[in-house]
GROMACS .gro file of C-alpha atoms in nm:
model
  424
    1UNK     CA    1   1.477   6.862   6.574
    2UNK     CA    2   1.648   6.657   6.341
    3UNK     CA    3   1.668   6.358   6.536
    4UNK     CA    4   1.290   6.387   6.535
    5UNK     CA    5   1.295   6.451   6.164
    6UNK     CA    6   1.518   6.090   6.164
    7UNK     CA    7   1.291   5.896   6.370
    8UNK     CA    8   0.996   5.981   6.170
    9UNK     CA    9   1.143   5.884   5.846
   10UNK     CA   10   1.242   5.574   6.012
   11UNK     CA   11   0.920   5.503   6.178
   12UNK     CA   12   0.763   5.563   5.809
   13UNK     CA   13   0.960   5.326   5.650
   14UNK     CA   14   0.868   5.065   5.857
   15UNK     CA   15   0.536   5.081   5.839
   16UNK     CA   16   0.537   5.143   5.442
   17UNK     CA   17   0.731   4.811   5.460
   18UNK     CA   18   0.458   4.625   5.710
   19UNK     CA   19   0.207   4.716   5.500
   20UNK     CA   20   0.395   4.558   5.156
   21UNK     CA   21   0.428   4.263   5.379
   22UNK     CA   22   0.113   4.197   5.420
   23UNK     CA   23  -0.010   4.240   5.104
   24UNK     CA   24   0.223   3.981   4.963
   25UNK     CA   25   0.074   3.742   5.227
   26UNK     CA   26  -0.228   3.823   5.113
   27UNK     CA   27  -0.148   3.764   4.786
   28UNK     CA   28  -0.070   3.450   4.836
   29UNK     CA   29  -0.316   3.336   5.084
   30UNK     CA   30  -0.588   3.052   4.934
   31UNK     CA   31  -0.956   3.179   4.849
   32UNK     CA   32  -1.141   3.243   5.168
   33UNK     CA   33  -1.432   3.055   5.206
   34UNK     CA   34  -1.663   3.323   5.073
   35UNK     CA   35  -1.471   3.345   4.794
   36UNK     CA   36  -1.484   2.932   4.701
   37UNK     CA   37  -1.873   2.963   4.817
   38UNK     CA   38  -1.885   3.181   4.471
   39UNK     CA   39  -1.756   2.971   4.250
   40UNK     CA   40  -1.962   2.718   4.075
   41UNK     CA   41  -1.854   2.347   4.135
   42UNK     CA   42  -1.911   2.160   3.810
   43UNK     CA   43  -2.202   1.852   3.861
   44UNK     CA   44  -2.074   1.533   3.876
   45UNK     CA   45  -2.093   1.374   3.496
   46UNK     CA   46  -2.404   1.127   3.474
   47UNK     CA   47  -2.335   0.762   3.418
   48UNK     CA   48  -2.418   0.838   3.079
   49UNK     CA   49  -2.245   1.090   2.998
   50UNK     CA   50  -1.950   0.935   3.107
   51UNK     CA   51  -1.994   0.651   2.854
   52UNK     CA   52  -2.106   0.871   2.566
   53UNK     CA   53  -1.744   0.900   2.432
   54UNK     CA   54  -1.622   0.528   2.487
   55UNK     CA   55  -1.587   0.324   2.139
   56UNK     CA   56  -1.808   0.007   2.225
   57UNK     CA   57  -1.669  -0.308   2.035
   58UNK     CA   58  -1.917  -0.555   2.140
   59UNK     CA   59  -2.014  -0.927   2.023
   60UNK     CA   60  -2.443  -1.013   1.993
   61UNK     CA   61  -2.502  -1.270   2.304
   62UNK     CA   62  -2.864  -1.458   2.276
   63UNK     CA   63  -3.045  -1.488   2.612
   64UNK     CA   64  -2.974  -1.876   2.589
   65UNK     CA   65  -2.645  -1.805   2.620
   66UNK     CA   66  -2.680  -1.604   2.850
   67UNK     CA   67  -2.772  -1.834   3.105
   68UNK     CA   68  -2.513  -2.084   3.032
   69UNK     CA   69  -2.135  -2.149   3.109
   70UNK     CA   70  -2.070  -2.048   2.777
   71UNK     CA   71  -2.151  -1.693   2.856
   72UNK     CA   72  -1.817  -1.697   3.135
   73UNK     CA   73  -1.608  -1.842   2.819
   74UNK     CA   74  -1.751  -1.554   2.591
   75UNK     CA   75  -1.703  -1.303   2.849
   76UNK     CA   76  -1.343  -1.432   2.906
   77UNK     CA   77  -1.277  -1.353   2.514
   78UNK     CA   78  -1.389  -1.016   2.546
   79UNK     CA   79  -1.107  -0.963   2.816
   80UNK     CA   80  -0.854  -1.096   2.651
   81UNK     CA   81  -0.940  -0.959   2.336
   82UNK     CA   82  -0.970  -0.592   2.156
   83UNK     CA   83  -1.353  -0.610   2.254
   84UNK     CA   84  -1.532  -0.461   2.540
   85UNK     CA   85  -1.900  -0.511   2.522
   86UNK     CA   86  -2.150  -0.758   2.516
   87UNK     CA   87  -2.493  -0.716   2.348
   88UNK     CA   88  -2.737  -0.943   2.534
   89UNK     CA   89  -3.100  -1.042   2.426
   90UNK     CA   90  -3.394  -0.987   2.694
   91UNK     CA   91  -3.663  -0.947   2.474
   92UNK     CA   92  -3.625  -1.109   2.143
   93UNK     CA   93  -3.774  -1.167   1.804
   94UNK     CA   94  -4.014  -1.483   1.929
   95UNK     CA   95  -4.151  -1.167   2.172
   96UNK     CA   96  -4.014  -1.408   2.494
   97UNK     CA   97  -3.816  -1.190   2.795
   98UNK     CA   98  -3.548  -1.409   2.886
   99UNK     CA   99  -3.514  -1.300   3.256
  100UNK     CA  100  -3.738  -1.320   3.506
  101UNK     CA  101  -3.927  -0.979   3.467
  102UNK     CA  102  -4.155  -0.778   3.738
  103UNK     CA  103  -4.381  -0.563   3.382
  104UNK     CA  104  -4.736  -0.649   3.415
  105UNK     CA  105  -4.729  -0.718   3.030
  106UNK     CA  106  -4.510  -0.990   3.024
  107UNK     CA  107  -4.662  -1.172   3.305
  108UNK     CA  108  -5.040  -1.115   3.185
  109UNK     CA  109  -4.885  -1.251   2.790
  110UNK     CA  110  -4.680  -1.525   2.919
  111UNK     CA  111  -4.395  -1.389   2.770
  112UNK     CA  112  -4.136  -1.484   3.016
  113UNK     CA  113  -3.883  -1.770   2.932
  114UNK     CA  114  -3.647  -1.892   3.184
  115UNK     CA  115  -3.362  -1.870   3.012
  116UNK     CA  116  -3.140  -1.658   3.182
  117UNK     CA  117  -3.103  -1.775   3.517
  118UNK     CA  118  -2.954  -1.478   3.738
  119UNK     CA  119  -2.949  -1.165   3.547
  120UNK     CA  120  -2.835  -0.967   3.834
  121UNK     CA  121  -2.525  -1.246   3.871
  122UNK     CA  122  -2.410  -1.214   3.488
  123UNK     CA  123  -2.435  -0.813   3.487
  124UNK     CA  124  -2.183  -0.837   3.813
  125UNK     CA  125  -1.978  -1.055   3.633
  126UNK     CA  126  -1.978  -0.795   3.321
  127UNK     CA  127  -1.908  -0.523   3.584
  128UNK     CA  128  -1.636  -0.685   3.748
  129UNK     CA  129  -1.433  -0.728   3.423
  130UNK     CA  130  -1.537  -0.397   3.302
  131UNK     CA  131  -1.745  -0.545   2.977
  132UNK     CA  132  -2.030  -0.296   2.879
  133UNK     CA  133  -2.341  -0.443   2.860
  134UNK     CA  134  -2.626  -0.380   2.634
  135UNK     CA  135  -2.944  -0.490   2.648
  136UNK     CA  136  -3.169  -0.581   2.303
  137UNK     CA  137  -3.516  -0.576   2.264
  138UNK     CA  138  -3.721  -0.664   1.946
  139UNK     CA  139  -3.997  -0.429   1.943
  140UNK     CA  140  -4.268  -0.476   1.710
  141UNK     CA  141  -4.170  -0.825   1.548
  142UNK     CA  142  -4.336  -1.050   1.860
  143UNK     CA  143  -4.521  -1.318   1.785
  144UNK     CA  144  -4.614  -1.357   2.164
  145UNK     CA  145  -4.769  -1.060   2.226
  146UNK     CA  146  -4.971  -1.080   1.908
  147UNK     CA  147  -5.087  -1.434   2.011
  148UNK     CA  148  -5.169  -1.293   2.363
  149UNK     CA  149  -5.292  -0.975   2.284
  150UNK     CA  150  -5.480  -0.994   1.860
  151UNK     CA  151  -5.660  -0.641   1.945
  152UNK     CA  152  -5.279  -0.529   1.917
  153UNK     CA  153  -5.123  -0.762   1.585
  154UNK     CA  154  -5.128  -0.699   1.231
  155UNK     CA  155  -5.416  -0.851   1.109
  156UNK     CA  156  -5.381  -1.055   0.795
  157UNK     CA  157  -5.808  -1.043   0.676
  158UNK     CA  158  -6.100  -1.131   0.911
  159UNK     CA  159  -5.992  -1.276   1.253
  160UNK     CA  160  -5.631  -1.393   1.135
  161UNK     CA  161  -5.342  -1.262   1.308
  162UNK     CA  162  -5.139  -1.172   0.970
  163UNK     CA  163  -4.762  -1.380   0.953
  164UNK     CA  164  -4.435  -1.327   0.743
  165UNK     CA  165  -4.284  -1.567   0.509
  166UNK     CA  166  -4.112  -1.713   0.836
  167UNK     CA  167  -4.464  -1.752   1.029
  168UNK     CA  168  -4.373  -1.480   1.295
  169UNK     CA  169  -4.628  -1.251   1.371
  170UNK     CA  170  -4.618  -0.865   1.402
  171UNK     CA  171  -4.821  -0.610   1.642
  172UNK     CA  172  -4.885  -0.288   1.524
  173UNK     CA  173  -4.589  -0.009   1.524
  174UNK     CA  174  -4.858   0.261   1.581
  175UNK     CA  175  -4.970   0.137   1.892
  176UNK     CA  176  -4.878   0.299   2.220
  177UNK     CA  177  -5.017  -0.004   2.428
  178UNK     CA  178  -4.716  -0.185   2.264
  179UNK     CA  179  -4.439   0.124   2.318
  180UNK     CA  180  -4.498   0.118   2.662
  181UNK     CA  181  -4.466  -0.244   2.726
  182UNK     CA  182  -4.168  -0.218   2.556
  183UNK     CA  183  -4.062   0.069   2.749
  184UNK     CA  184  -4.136  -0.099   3.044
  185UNK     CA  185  -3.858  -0.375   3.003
  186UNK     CA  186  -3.611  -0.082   2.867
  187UNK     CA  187  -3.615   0.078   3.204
  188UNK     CA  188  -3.654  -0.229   3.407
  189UNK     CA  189  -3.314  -0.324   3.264
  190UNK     CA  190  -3.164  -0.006   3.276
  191UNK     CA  191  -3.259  -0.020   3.634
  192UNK     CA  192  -3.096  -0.356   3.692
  193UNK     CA  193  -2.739  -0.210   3.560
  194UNK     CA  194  -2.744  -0.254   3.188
  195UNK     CA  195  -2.519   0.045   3.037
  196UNK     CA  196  -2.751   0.072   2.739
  197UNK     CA  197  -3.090  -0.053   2.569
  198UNK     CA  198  -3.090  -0.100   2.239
  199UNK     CA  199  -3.426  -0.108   2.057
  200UNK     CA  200  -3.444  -0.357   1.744
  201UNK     CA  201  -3.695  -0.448   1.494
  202UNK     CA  202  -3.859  -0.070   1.473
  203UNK     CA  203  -4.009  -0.102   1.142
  204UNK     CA  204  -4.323  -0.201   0.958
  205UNK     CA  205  -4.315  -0.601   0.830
  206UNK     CA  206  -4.065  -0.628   0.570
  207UNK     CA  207  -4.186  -0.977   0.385
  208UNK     CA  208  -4.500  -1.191   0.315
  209UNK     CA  209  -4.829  -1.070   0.153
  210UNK     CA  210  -4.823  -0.706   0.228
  211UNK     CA  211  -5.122  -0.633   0.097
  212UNK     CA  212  -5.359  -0.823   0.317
  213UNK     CA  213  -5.221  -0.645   0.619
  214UNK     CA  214  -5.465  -0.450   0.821
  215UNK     CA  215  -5.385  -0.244   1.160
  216UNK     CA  216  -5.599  -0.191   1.493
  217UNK     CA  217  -5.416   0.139   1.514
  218UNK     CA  218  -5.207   0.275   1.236
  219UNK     CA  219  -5.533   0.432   0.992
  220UNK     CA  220  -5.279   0.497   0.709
  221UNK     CA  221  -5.343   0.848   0.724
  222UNK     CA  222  -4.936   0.992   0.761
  223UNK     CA  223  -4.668   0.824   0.602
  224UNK     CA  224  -4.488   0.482   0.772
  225UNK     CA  225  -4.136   0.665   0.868
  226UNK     CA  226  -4.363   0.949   1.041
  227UNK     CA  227  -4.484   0.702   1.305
  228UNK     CA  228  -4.123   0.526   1.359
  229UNK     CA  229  -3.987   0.845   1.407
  230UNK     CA  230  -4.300   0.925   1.649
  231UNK     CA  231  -4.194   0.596   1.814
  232UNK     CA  232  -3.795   0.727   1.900
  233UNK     CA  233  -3.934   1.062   1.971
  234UNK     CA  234  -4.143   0.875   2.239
  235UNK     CA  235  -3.833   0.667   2.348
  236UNK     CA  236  -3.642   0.994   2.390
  237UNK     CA  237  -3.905   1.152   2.604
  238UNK     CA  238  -3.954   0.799   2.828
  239UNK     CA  239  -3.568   0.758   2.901
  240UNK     CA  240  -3.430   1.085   2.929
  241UNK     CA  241  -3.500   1.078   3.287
  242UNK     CA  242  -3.280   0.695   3.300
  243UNK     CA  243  -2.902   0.722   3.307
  244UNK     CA  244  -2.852   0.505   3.049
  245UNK     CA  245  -2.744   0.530   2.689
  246UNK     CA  246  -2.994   0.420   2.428
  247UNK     CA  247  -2.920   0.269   2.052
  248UNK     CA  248  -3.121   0.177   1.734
  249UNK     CA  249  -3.067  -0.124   1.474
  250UNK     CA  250  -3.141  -0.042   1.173
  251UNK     CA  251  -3.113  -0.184   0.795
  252UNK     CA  252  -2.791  -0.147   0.588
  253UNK     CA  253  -2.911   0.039   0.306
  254UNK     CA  254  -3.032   0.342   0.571
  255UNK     CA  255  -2.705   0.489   0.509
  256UNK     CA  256  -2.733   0.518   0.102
  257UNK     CA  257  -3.105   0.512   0.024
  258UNK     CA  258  -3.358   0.784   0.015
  259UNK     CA  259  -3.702   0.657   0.079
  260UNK     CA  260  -3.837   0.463   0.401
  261UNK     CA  261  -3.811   0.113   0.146
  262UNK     CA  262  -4.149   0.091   0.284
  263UNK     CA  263  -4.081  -0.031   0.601
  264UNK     CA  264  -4.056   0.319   0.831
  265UNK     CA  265  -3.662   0.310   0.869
  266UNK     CA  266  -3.479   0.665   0.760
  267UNK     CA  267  -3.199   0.742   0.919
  268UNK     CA  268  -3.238   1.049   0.985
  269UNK     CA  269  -3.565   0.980   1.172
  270UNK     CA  270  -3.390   0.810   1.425
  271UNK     CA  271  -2.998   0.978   1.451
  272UNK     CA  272  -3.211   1.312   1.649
  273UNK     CA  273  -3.333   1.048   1.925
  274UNK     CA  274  -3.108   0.793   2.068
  275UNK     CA  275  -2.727   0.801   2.104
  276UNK     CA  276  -2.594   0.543   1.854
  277UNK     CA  277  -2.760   0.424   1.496
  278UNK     CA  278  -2.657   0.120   1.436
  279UNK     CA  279  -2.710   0.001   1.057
  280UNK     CA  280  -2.665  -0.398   1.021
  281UNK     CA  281  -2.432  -0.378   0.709
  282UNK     CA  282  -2.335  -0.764   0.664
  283UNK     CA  283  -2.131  -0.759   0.338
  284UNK     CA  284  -2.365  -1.066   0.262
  285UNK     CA  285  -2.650  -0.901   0.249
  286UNK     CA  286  -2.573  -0.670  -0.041
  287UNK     CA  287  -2.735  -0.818  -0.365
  288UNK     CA  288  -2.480  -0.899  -0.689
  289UNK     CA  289  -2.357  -0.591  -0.865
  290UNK     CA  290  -2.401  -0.387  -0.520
  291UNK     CA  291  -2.086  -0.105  -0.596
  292UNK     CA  292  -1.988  -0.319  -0.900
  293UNK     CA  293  -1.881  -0.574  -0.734
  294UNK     CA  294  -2.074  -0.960  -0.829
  295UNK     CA  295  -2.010  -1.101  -0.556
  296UNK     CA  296  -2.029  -0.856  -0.252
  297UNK     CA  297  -1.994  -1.048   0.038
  298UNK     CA  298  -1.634  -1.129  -0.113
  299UNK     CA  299  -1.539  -0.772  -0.054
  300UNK     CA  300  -1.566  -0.679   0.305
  301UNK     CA  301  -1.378  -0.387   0.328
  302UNK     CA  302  -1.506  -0.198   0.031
  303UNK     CA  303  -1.872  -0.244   0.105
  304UNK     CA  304  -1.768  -0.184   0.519
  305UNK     CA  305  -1.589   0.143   0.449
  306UNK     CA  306  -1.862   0.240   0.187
  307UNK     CA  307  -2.162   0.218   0.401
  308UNK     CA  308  -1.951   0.372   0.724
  309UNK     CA  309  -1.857   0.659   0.533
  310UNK     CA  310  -2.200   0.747   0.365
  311UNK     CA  311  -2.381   0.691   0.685
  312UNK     CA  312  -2.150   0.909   0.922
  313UNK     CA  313  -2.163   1.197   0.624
  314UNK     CA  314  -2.567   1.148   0.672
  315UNK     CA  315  -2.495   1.166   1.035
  316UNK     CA  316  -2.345   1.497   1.049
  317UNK     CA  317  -2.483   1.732   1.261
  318UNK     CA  318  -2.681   1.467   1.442
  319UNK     CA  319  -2.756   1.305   1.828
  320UNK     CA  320  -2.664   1.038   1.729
  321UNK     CA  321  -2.312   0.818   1.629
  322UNK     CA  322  -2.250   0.560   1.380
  323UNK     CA  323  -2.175   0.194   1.565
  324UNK     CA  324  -2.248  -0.074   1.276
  325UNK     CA  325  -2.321  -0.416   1.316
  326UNK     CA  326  -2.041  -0.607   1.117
  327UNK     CA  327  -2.053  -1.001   1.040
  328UNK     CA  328  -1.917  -1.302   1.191
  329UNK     CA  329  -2.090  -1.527   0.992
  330UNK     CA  330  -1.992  -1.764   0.670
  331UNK     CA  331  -2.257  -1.653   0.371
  332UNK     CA  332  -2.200  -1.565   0.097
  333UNK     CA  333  -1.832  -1.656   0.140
  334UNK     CA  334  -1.649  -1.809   0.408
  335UNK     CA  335  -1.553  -1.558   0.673
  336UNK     CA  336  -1.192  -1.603   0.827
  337UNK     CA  337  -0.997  -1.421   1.064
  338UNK     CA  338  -0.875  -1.185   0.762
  339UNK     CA  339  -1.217  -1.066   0.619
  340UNK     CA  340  -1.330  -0.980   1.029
  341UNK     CA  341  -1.026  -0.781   1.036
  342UNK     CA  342  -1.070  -0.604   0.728
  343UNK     CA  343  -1.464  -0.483   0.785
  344UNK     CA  344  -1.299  -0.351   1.197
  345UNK     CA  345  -1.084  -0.179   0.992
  346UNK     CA  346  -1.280  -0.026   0.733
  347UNK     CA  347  -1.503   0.091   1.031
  348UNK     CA  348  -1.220   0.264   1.185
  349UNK     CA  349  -1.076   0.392   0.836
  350UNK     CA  350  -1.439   0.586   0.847
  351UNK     CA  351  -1.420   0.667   1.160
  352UNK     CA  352  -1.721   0.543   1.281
  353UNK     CA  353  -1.747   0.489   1.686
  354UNK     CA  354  -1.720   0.128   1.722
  355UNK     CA  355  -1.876  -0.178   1.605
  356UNK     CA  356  -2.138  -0.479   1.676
  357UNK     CA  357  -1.992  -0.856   1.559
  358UNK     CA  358  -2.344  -1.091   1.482
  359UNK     CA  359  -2.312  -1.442   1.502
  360UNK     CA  360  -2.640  -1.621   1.538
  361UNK     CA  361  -2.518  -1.882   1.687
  362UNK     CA  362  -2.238  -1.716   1.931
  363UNK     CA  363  -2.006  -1.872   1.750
  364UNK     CA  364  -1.690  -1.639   1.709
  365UNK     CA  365  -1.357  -1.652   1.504
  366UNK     CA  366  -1.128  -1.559   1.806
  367UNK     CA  367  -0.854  -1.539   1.648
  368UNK     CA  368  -0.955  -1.195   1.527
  369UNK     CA  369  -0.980  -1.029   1.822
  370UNK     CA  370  -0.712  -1.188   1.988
  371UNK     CA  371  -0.500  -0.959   1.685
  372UNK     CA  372  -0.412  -0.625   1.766
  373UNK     CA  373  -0.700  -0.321   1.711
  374UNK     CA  374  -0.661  -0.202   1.379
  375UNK     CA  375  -0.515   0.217   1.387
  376UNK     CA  376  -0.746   0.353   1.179
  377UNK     CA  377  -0.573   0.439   0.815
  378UNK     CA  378  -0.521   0.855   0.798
  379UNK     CA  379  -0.573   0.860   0.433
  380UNK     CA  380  -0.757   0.586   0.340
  381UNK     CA  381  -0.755   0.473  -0.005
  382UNK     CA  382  -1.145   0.499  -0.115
  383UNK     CA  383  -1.253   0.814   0.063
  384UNK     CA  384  -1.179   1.046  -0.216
  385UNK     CA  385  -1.398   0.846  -0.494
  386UNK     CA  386  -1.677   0.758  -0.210
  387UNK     CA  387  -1.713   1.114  -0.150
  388UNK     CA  388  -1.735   1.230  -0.500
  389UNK     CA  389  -1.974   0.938  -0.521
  390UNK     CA  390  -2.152   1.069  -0.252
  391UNK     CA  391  -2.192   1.440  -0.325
  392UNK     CA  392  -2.255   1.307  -0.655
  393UNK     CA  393  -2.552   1.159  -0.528
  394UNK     CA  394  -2.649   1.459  -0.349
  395UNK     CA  395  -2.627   1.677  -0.660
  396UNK     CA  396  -2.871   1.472  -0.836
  397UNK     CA  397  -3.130   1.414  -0.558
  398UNK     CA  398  -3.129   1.824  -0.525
  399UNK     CA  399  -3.207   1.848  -0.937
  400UNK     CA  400  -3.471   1.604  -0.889
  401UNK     CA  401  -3.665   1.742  -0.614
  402UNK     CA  402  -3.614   2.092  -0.821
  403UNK     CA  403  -3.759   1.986  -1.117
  404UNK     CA  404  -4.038   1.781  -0.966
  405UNK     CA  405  -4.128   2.169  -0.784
  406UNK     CA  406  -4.070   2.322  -1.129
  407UNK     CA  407  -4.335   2.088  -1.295
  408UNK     CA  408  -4.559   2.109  -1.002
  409UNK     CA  409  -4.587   2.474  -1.020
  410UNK     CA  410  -4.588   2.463  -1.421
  411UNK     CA  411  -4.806   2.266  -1.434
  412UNK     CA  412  -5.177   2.383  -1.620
  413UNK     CA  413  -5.484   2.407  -1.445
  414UNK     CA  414  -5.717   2.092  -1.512
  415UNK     CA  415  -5.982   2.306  -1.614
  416UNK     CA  416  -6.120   2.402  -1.930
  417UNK     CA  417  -6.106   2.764  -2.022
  418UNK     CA  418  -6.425   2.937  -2.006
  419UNK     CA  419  -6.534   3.021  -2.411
  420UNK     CA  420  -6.542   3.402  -2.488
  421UNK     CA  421  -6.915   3.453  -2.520
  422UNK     CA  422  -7.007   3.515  -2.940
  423UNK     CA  423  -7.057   3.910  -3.016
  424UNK     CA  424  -7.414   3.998  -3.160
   0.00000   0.00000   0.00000
């Protein structure tokens, strides 16, 4: 009986021990396939969202140069240098497409100009040296579609097509004839392989004799920044289906002033519709006793970091990112290798994410971006007085709008009191 008793126990114990064998292996056995089925693979990330974190540092390439061998020599630059984009005109401010385009539009207005010769070759060339590539269009500043088309330009009286103070003619920002051709050419070159389209010259005419302007379209009837902001909304809706990232230049003093300046452009009109802002803040362009300084252009990192920091505070809670356009260019003093460097790194002291460099011409000072990247400065030295300045500015803004509601509702009716009719 007791041998019994002892094989039992033994017989047990090696099943209890089986069994704890097995679970280990289980234990350690991968997922089975059911298991894997269950959990969710993450999509793969979209072209653009891939590029939505990258800082672009780009230089402004014209379409002419584009289709020359001086576009290899710029390109070559950008790979040796700090930079990695290129910002390339198809559609410019004369209203011409520089590449050969397939839109209805611009074969029906002529507005094709050889000038690029093999789009397709130069975007491969970008590719293969890993250069981003963004494509410009001027929007409603084209003189060739207002010549083509007058039912869709700014009339200046009568039958006269109206003209700024440079003779360039304007088409009508209201129109939706004119947002789809230029819609049209933003996803025909998104389609072609640029990284991003970047929409310029989105106002109302700026210069010239306002006042004899008339529209086919716009009836005056909602304020000028409503329909520019109706315009990016638009943009938004169009190219949201396109993987590509989209951008908006804008003027300078976007980032400090209140009003539309009478042109359309707020800032924060456009920041809720396309990924990057991009205020043209040339230190030159800043009138004498801009931030107390006479001459401003002399002082390109105080007016850089200034206008960074004031339009990424305006930019909080926003789409869209801060990439400035930052000059190249000798006006208003003669820019050398030490004033580029300064504005890059007032950009970065802000912490803005990236920058443009405009040269009209092409023309670059190499030498300063041959130079190391600037590390953006953790404590830099005017942030504490440009945001006092800033939420000083704030402050009063806020009393202003109170009081005007305070007088508004204060305010006596218009009409005379009714006179207590005489007792008998």
């Amino acid at each position: 009986m007791k041998n019994v008793v002892a094989l039992a126990g033994r017989v047990a114990l090696i099943i209890v021990t089986c069994c704890g064998l097995v679970s280990c292996q289980n234990e350690q056995k991968p997922a089975t396939s059911s298991t894997a089925a269950s959990k969710p693979v993450p999509p793969t990330p979209s072209k653009r969202q891939q590029l939505l974190n990258m800082e672009v540092r780009a230089l402004y390439i014209t379409s002419w140069t584009a289709g020359i061998n001086r576009f290899q020599t710029l390109t070559d630059m950008v790979s040796r240098s700090h930079l990695n984009a290129v910002v390339i005109d198809i559609k410019d401010s004369t209203g011409k497409v520089g590449y050969d385009s397939t839109v209805p539009l611009v074969a029906q207005t002529g507005a094709y100009e050889k000038r690029i010769r093999n789009l397709d070759a130069i975007l491969k060339q970008c590719r293969d040296k890993k250069i981003y590539t963004i494509a410009r269009i001027a929007v409603f500043q084209d003189p060739n579609l207002a010549k083509a088309r007058p039912d869709l330009a700014v009339g200046g009286g009568g039958q006269k097509v109206w003209k700024d103070r440079k003779g360039l003619a304007w088409v009508d920002p209201a129109s939706k004839t004119v947002w789809d051709y230029n819609l049209a050419i933003a996803k025909e070159a998104a389609a072609k392989g640029f990284d991003e389209i970047q929409f310029d010259y989105v106002r109302f005419p700026t210069d010239g004799k306002l006042k004899t302007m008339t529209y086919p379209v716009y009836k005056r009837d909602v304020p000028k920044h409503e329909i520019i902001r109706r315009f990016f909304q638009y943009v938004d809706q169009q190219m949201k289906p396109v993987d590509v990232m989209t951008s908006a230049d804008i003027f300078g003093l976007t980032t400090m002033v209140d009003d539309d300046m009478n042109i359309g452009q707020r800032i924060q009109d456009v920041a809720d519709y396309v990924d990057f802002v991009c205020p043209m803040i040339y230190p030159s362009h800043y009138p004498p006793g801009h931030l107390g300084l006479e001459k401003p252009a002399e002082h390109p990192y105080r007016v850089i970091y200034d206008a960074c920091l004031r339009g990424a505070k305006r930019l909080e809670g926003k789409r869209a990112k801060m990439r400035p356009w930052l000059q190249d260019f000798k006006l208003g003093a003669a820019y050398d290798k030490k004033m580029i460097i300064d504005q890059i790194q007032a950009a970065r002291d802000a912490k803005v994410f990236g920058f443009s460099m405009w040269n009209a011409r092409n023309v670059y000072t190499e030498a300063a971006y041959l130079e190391k990247l600037p590390e953006p400065n953790p404590v830099p030295p005017l942030r504490d007085q440009v945001l006092e300045d800033i939420r000083r500015h704030d402050a009063a803004r806020l009393a202003m709008q109170n009081r005007s509601t305070s007088i508004r509702q204060e305010k006596p009716s218009i009409h005379k009191p009714r006179r207590k009719a005489k007792g008998n």
